[in-house]
Coordinates of C-alpha atoms and ligand atoms in Angstrom, one line a residue:
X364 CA -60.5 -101.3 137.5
X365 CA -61.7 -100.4 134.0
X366 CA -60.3 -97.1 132.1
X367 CA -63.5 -95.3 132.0
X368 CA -64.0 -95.9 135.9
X369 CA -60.3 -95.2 136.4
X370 CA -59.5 -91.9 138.1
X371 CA -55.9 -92.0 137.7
X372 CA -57.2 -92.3 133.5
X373 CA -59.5 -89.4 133.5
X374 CA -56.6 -87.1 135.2
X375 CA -53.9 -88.2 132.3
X376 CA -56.7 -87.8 129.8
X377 CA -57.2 -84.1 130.9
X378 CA -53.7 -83.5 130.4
X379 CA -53.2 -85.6 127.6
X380 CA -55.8 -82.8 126.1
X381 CA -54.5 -79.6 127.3
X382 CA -50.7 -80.9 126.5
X383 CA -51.7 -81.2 122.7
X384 CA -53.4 -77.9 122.9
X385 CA -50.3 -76.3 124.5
X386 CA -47.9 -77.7 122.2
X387 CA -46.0 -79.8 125.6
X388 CA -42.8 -80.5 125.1
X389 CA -43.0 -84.1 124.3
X390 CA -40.7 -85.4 126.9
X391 CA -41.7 -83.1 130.1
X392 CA -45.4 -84.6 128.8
X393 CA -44.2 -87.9 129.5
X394 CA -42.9 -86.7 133.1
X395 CA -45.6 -85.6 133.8
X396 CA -47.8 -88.7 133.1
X397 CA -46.1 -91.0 135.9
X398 CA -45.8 -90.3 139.5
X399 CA -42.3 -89.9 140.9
X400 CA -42.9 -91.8 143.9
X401 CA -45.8 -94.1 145.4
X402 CA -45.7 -96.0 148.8
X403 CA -47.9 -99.0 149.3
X404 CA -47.7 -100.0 153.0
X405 CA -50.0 -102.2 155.3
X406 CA -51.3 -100.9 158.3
X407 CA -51.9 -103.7 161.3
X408 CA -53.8 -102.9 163.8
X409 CA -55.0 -104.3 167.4
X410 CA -58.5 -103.7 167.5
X411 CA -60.6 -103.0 170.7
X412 CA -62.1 -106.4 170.8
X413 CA -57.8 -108.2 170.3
X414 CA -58.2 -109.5 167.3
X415 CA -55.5 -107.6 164.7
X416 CA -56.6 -106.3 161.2
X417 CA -54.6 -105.2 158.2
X418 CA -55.4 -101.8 156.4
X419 CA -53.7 -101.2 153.3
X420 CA -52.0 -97.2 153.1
X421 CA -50.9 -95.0 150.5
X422 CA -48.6 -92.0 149.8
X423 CA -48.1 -90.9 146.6
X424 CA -45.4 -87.6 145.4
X425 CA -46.5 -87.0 141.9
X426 CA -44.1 -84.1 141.2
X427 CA -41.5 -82.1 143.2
X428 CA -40.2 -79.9 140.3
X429 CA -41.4 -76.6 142.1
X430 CA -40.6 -77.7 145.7
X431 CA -41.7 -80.5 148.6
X432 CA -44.9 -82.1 147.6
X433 CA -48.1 -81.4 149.6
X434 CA -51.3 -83.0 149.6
X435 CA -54.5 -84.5 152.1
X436 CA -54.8 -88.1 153.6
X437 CA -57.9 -89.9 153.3
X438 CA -59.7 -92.3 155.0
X439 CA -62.5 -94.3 153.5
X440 CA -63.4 -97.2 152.4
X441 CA -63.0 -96.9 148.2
X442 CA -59.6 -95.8 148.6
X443 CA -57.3 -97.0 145.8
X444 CA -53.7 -96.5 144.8
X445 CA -55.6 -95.4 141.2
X446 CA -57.7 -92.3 143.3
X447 CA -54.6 -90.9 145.2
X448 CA -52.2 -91.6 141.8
X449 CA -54.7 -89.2 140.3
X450 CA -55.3 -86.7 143.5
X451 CA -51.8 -86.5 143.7
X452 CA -51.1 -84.8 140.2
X453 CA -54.7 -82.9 140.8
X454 CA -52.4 -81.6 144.1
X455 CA -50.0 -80.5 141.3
X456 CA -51.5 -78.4 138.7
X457 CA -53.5 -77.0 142.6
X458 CA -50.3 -75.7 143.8
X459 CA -49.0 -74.5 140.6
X460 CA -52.2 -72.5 139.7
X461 CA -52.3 -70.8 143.1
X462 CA -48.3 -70.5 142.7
X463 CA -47.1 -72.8 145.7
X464 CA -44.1 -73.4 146.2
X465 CA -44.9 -77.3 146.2
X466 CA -45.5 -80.7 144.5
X467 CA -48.6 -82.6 144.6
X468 CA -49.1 -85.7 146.8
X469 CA -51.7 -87.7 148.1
X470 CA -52.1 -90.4 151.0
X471 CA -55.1 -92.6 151.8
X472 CA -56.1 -95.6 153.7
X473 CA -58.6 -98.1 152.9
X474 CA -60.8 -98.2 155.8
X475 CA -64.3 -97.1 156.8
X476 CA -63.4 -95.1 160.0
X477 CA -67.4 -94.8 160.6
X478 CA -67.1 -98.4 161.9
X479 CA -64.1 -98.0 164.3
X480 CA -63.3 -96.2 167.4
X481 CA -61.3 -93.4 168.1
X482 CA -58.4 -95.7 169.9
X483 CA -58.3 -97.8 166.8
X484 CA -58.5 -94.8 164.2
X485 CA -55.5 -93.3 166.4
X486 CA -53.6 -96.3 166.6
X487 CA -54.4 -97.0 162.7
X488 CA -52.9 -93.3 161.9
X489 CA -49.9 -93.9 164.7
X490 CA -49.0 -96.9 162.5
X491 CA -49.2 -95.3 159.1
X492 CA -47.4 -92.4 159.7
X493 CA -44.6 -94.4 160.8
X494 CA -44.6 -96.6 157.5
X495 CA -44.8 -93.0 155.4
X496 CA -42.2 -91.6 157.9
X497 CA -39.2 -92.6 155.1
X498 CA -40.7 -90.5 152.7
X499 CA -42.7 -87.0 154.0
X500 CA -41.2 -84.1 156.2
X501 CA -41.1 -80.5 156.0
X502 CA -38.8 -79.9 153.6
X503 CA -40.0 -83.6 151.8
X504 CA -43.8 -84.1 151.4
X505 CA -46.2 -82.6 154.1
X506 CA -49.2 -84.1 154.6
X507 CA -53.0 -82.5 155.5
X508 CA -56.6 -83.6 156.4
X509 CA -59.1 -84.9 153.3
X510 CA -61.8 -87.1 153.4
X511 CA -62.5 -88.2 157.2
X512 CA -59.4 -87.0 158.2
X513 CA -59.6 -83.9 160.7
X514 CA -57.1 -81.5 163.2
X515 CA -57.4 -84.6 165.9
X516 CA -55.4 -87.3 163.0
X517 CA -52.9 -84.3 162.3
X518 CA -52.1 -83.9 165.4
X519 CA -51.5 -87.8 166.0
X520 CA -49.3 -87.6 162.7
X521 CA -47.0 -85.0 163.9
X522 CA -46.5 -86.5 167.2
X523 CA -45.9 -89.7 165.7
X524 CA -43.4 -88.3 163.4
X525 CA -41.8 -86.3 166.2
X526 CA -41.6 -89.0 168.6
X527 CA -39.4 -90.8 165.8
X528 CA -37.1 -87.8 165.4
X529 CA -36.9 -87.1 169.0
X530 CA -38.5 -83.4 168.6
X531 CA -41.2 -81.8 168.1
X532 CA -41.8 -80.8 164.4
X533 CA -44.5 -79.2 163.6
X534 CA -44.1 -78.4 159.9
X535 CA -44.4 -81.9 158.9
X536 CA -48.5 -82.0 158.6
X537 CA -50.5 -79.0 158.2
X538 CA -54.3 -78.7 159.0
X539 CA -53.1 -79.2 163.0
X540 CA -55.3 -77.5 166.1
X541 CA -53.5 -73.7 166.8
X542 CA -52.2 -75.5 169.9
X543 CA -49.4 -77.2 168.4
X544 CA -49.0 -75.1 165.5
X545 CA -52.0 -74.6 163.1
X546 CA -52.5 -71.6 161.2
X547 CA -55.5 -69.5 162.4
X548 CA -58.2 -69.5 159.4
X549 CA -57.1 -73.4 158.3
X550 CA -60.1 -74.8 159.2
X551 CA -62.7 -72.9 157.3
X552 CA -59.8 -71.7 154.4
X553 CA -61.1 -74.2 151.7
X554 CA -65.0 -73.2 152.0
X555 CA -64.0 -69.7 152.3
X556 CA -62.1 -69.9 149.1
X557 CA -65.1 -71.4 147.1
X558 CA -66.9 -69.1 148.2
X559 CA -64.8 -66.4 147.3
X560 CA -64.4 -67.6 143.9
X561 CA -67.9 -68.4 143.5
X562 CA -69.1 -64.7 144.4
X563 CA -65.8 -63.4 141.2
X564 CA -67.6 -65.8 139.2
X565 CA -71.4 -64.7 139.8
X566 CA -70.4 -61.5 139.5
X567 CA -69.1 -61.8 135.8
X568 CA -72.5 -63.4 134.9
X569 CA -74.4 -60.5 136.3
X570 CA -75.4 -62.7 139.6
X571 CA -76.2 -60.9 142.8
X572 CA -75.9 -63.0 146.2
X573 CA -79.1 -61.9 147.5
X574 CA -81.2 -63.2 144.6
X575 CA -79.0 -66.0 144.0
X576 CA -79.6 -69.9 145.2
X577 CA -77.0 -72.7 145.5
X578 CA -76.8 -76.4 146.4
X579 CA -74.3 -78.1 147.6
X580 CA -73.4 -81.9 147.9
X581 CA -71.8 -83.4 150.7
X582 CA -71.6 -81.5 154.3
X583 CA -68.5 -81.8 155.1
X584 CA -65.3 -79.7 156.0
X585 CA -65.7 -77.8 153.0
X586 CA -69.5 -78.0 152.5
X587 CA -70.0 -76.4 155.7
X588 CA -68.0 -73.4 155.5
X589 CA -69.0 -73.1 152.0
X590 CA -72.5 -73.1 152.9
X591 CA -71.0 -70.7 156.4
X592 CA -69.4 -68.1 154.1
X593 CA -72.2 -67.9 150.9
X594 CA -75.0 -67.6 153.8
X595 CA -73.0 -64.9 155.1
X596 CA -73.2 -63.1 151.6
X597 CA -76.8 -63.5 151.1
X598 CA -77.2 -66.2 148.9
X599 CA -80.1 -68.8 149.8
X600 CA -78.5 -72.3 149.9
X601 CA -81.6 -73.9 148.9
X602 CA -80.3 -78.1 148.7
X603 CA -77.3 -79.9 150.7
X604 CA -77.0 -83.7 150.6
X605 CA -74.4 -85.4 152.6
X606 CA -73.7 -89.5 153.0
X607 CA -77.4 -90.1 154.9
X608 CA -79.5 -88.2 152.8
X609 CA -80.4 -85.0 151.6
X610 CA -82.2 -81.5 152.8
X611 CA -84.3 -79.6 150.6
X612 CA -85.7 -76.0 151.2
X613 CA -86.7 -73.4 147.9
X614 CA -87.4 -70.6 150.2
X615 CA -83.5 -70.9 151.7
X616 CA -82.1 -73.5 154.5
X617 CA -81.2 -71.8 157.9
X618 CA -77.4 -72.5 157.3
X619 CA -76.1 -71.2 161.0
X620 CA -78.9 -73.8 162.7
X621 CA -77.9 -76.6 160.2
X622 CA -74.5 -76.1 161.5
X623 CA -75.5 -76.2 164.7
X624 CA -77.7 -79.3 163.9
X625 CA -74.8 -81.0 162.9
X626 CA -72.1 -79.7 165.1
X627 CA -74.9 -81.9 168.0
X628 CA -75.2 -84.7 165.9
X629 CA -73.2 -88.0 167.0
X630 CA -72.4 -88.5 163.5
X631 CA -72.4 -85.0 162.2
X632 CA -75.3 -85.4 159.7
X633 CA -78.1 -83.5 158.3
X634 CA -80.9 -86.0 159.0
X635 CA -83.0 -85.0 161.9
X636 CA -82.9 -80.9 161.1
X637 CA -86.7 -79.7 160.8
X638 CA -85.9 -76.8 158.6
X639 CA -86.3 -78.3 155.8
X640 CA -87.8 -81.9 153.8
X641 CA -85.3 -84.6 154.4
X642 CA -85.1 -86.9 151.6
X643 CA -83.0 -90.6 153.1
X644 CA -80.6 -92.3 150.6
X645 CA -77.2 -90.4 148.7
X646 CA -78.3 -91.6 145.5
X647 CA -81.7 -90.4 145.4
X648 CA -80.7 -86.9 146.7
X649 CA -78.2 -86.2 145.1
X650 CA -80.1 -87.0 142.0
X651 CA -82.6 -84.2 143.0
X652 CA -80.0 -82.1 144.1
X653 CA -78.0 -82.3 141.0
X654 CA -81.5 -81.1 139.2
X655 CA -82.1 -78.3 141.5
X656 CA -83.5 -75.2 140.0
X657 CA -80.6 -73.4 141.4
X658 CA -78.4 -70.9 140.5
X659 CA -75.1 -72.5 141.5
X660 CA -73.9 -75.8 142.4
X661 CA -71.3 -76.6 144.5
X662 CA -70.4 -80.4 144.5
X663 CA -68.2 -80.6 147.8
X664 CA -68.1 -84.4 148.6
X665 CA -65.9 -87.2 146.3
X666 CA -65.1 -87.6 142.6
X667 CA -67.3 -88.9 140.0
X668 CA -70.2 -87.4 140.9
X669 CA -71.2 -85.0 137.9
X670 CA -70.9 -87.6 135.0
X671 CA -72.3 -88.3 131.5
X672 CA -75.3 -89.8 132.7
X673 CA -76.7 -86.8 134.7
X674 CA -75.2 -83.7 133.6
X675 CA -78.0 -83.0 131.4
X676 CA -80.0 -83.0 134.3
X677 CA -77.7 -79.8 135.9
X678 CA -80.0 -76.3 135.7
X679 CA -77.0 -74.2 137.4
X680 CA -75.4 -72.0 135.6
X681 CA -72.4 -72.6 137.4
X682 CA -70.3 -75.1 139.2
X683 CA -67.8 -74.4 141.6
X684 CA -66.3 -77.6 142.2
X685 CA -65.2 -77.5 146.3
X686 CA -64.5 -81.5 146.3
X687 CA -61.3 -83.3 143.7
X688 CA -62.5 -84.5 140.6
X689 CA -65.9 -84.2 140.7
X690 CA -66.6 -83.9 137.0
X691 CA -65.6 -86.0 134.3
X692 CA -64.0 -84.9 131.1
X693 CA -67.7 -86.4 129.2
X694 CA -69.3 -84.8 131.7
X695 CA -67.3 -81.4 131.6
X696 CA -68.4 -81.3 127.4
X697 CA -72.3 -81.4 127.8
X698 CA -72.0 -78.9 130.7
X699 CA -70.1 -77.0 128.1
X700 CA -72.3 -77.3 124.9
X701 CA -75.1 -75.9 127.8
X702 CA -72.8 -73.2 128.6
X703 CA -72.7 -73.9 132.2
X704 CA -69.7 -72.1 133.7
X705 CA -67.1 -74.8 135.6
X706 CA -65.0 -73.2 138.0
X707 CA -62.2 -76.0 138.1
X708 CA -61.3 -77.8 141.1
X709 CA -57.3 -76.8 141.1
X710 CA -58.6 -73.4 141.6
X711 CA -61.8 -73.5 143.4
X712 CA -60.6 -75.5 146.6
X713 CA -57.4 -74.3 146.8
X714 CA -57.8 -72.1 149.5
X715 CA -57.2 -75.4 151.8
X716 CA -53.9 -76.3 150.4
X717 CA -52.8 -72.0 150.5
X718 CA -53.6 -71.9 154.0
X719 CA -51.8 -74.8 154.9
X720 CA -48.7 -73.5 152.6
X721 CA -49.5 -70.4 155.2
X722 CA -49.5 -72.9 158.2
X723 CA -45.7 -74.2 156.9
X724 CA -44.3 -71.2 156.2
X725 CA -45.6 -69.9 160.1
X726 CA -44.5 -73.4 161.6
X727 CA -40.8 -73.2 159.7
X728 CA -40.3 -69.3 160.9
X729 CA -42.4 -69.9 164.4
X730 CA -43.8 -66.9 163.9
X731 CA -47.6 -67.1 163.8
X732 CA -49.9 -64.4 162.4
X733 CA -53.3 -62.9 163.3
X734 CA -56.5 -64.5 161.4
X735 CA -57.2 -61.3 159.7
X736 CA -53.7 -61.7 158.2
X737 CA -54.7 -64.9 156.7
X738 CA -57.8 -64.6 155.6
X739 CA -56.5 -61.3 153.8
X740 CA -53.7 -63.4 152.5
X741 CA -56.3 -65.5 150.9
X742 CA -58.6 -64.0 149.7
X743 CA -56.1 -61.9 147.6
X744 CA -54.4 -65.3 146.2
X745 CA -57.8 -66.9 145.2
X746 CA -58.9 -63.4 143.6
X747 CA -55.0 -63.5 141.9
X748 CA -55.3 -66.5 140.6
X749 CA -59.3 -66.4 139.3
X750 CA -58.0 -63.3 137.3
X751 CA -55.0 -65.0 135.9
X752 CA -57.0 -68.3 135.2
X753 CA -59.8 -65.9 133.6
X754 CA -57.1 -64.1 131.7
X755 CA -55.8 -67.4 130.1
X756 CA -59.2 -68.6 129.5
X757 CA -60.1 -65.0 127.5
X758 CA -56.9 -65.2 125.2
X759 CA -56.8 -69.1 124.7
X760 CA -60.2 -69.0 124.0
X761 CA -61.0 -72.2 126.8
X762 CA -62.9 -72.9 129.3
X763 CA -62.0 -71.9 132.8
X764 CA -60.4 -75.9 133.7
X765 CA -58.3 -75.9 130.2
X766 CA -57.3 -72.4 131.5
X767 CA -56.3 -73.5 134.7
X768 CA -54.7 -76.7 134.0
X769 CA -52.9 -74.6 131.0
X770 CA -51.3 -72.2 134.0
X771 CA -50.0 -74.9 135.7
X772 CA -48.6 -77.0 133.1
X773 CA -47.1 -74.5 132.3
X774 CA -45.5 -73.5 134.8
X775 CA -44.7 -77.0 136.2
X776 CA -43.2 -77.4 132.9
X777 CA -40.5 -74.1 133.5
X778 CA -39.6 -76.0 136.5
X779 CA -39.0 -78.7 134.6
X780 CA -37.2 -77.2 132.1
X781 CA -34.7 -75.2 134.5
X782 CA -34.2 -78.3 136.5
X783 CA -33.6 -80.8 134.0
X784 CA -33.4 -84.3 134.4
X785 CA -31.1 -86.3 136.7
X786 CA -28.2 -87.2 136.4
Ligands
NAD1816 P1 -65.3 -84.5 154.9 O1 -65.0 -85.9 155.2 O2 -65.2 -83.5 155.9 O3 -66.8 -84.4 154.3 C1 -67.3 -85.2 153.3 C2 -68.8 -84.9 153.2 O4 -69.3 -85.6 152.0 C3 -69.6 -85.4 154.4 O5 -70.6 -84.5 154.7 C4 -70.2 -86.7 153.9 O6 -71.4 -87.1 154.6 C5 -70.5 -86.3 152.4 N1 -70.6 -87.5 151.5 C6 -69.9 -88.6 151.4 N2 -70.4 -89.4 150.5 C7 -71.4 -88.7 149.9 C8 -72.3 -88.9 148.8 N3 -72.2 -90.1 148.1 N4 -73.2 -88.0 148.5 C9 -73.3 -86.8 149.2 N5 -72.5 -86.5 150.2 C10 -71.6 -87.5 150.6 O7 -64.4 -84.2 153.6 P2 -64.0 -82.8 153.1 O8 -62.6 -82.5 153.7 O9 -65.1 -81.8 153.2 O10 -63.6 -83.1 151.6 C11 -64.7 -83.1 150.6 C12 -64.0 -83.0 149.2 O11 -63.3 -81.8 149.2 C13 -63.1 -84.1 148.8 O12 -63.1 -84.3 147.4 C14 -61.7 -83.5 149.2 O13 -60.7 -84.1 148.5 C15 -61.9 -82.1 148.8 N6 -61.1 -81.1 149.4 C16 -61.0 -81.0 150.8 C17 -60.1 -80.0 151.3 C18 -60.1 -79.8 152.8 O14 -59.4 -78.8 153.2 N7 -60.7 -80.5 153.7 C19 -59.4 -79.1 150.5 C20 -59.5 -79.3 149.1 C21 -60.4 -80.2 148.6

């Protein structure tokens, strides 16, 4: 892979950046830059029809300064050791800015799970979690749902792991069905914590739900309840694109009958709602969604998306970024010289990775608390840590990712620092 298509690049060229501007201690910089741990693994597999295929796996531990490393497992068929190398320190500066007691991490296989069935997806997931069983746990690196990965896979990973330690242990995977020890509020935490730092930042630029519009790519996990929560507010979510295609309405899409829609759907996609003009083809939709006349957008599906070659094509006047690393640093500058407002990935979907720290901490104490608890919980994190990210960006004088990536650098660094290096 080249440098200007590799992930793993852009993330050590953002902190590359934000070290020189905070003066990093040379050496904690250099830390920082390398990945303390990554497992490459292959996955074999007896398909449905006998014969046996090979998947390749990752799990990467960036950093465990501040405590166990945490982080989502994808599946999908562009998964490299680059991507979750560079998700996995993204899972860093998350935890730190929100002020988790974790580490980043990442896992991934390369696979397109669209093309299997749910025996062979369970049996592929069976088999990778005993590779990765050496190196995650509770008190290790705890893994959660990403990309094609769902309650159904974490349930499969923590039986897997428990079977191998001969008891159940539910703290090792977050993102897992109530039943066997989910968190009440985990499924919809990361769209509800878009949304809720989406609304902070509308508010600051004089933006009132009710006569604001959004768009939002990819309708996913955190697409939906982004789209769930903002319709709940008032705001008119006026463009969503997911893999098929995209939907297009300028008077407002009926968000709770789109979910619906899709909740029906075999392959829980837009294409086929009425309520709106269906445009076939990612590319092409996205293209228009990107160019929306809309108030906010809210890229929620993979990396890469917002790049030099269309971000002066962006009419928002903010993004809230729900998906990793959806904005390169070229991209990032013209948004800037247009004054479009970025509210950075490691703040704006960290209300995934909170609840699941929520999920841990219930798991470890088995002691589980009401929704209401939660979502109070969260919301008064997110809110926290947008005023402390805010707060950075007002005295450094930065934009709101510098900020945040400054916070948790920082603070990642103090770890550092008070740990020193072994031996
Ligand atoms: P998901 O698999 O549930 O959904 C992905 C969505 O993106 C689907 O609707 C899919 O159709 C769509 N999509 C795929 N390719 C697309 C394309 N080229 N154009 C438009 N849409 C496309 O995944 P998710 O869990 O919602 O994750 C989405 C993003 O959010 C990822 O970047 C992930 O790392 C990030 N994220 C997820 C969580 C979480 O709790 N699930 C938390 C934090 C960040």
């Amino acid at each position: 892979m080249s440098d200007r298509f590799s992930f793993w690049n852009m993330a050590c060229r953002q902190l590359d950046r934000v070290a020189e501007r905070m003066g990093l201690d040379p050496n904690i910089h250099a830390k920082m830059r390398h990945c303390q741990r990554s497992l490459v693994v292959s996955v074999p597999i007896r398909m449905d029809d006998g014969h046996v295929e090979v998947f390749e796996g990752y799990r990467v531990q960036h950093n465990s300064e501040r405590g166990p490393t945490k982080g989502g497992v994808r599946y999908h068929p562009s998964v490299t050791l680059d991507e979750v190398k560079a998700l996995a320190m993204l899972m860093t500066w998350k935890c730190a800015v929100i002020g988790l007691p974790y580490g980043g991490a990442k896992g991934g296989i390369v696979c397109d799970p669209s093309q299997m069935s749910l025996g062979e997806i369970e049996r592929m997931t069976r088999r990778f979690t005993s590779e990765i069983s050496i190196i995650i746990g509770p008190a290790k690196d705890i893994p959660a749902p990403d990309v094609n990965t769902n309650p159904q896979v974490m349930s499969w990973m923590m039986d897997t792991y428990s079977m191998t330690v001969g008891y159940a242990v539910p703290g090792v995977v977050t993102g897992k069905p109530v039943e066997i020890g989910g968190s009440e509020g985990r499924a919809e935490a990361t769209g509800r914590g878009v949304a809720t730092v989406m609304m902070a930042a509308a508010e600051r630029l004089g933006l009132h739900p009710a006569q604001s519009t959004v768009a939002i790519q990819g309708f996913g996990n955190v697409g939906r309840s982004t789209a769930k929560f903002l319709h709940g507010k008032g705001f008119k979510i006026t463009g969503v694109t997911d893999v098929g295609g995209g939907l297009f309405n300028p008077r407002g899409l009926d968000i709770p009958a789109l979910l619906a829609h899709v909740q029906k759907s075999a392959d829980r996609q837009i294409k086929g709602f009425g309520g709106g003009e269906y445009m076939e083809g990612h590319d092409a939709a996205n293209a228009r969604l990107l160019a929306l006349p809309a108030d906010i957008l809210a890229p929620c599906a993979l990396e890469n998306q917002i790049t030099a070659d269309n971000a002066g094509a962006v009419k928002a006047k903010i993004i809230v970024e729900g998906a990793n690393g959806p904005t390169t640093p070229e991209a990032d500058e013209i948004l800037a010289k247009a004054g479009v407002v970025v509210v950075p990935d490691i703040l704006a979907n960290a209300g995934g990775v909170t609840v699941s720290y929520f999920e841990w901490v219930q798991d470890l104490q088995a002691n589980f608390w009401d929704e209401e608890v939660v979502n109070r919980s969260l919301d008064r994190l997110m809110m926290r840590s947008f005023q402390d990210v805010s707060d950075v960006a007002a005295r450094e004088k930065c934009d709101l990712r510098t900020a945040a990536q400054m916070l948790a650098i920082s603070r990642v660094a103090k770890a550092a620092t008070l740990r020193g290096i072994y031996p």
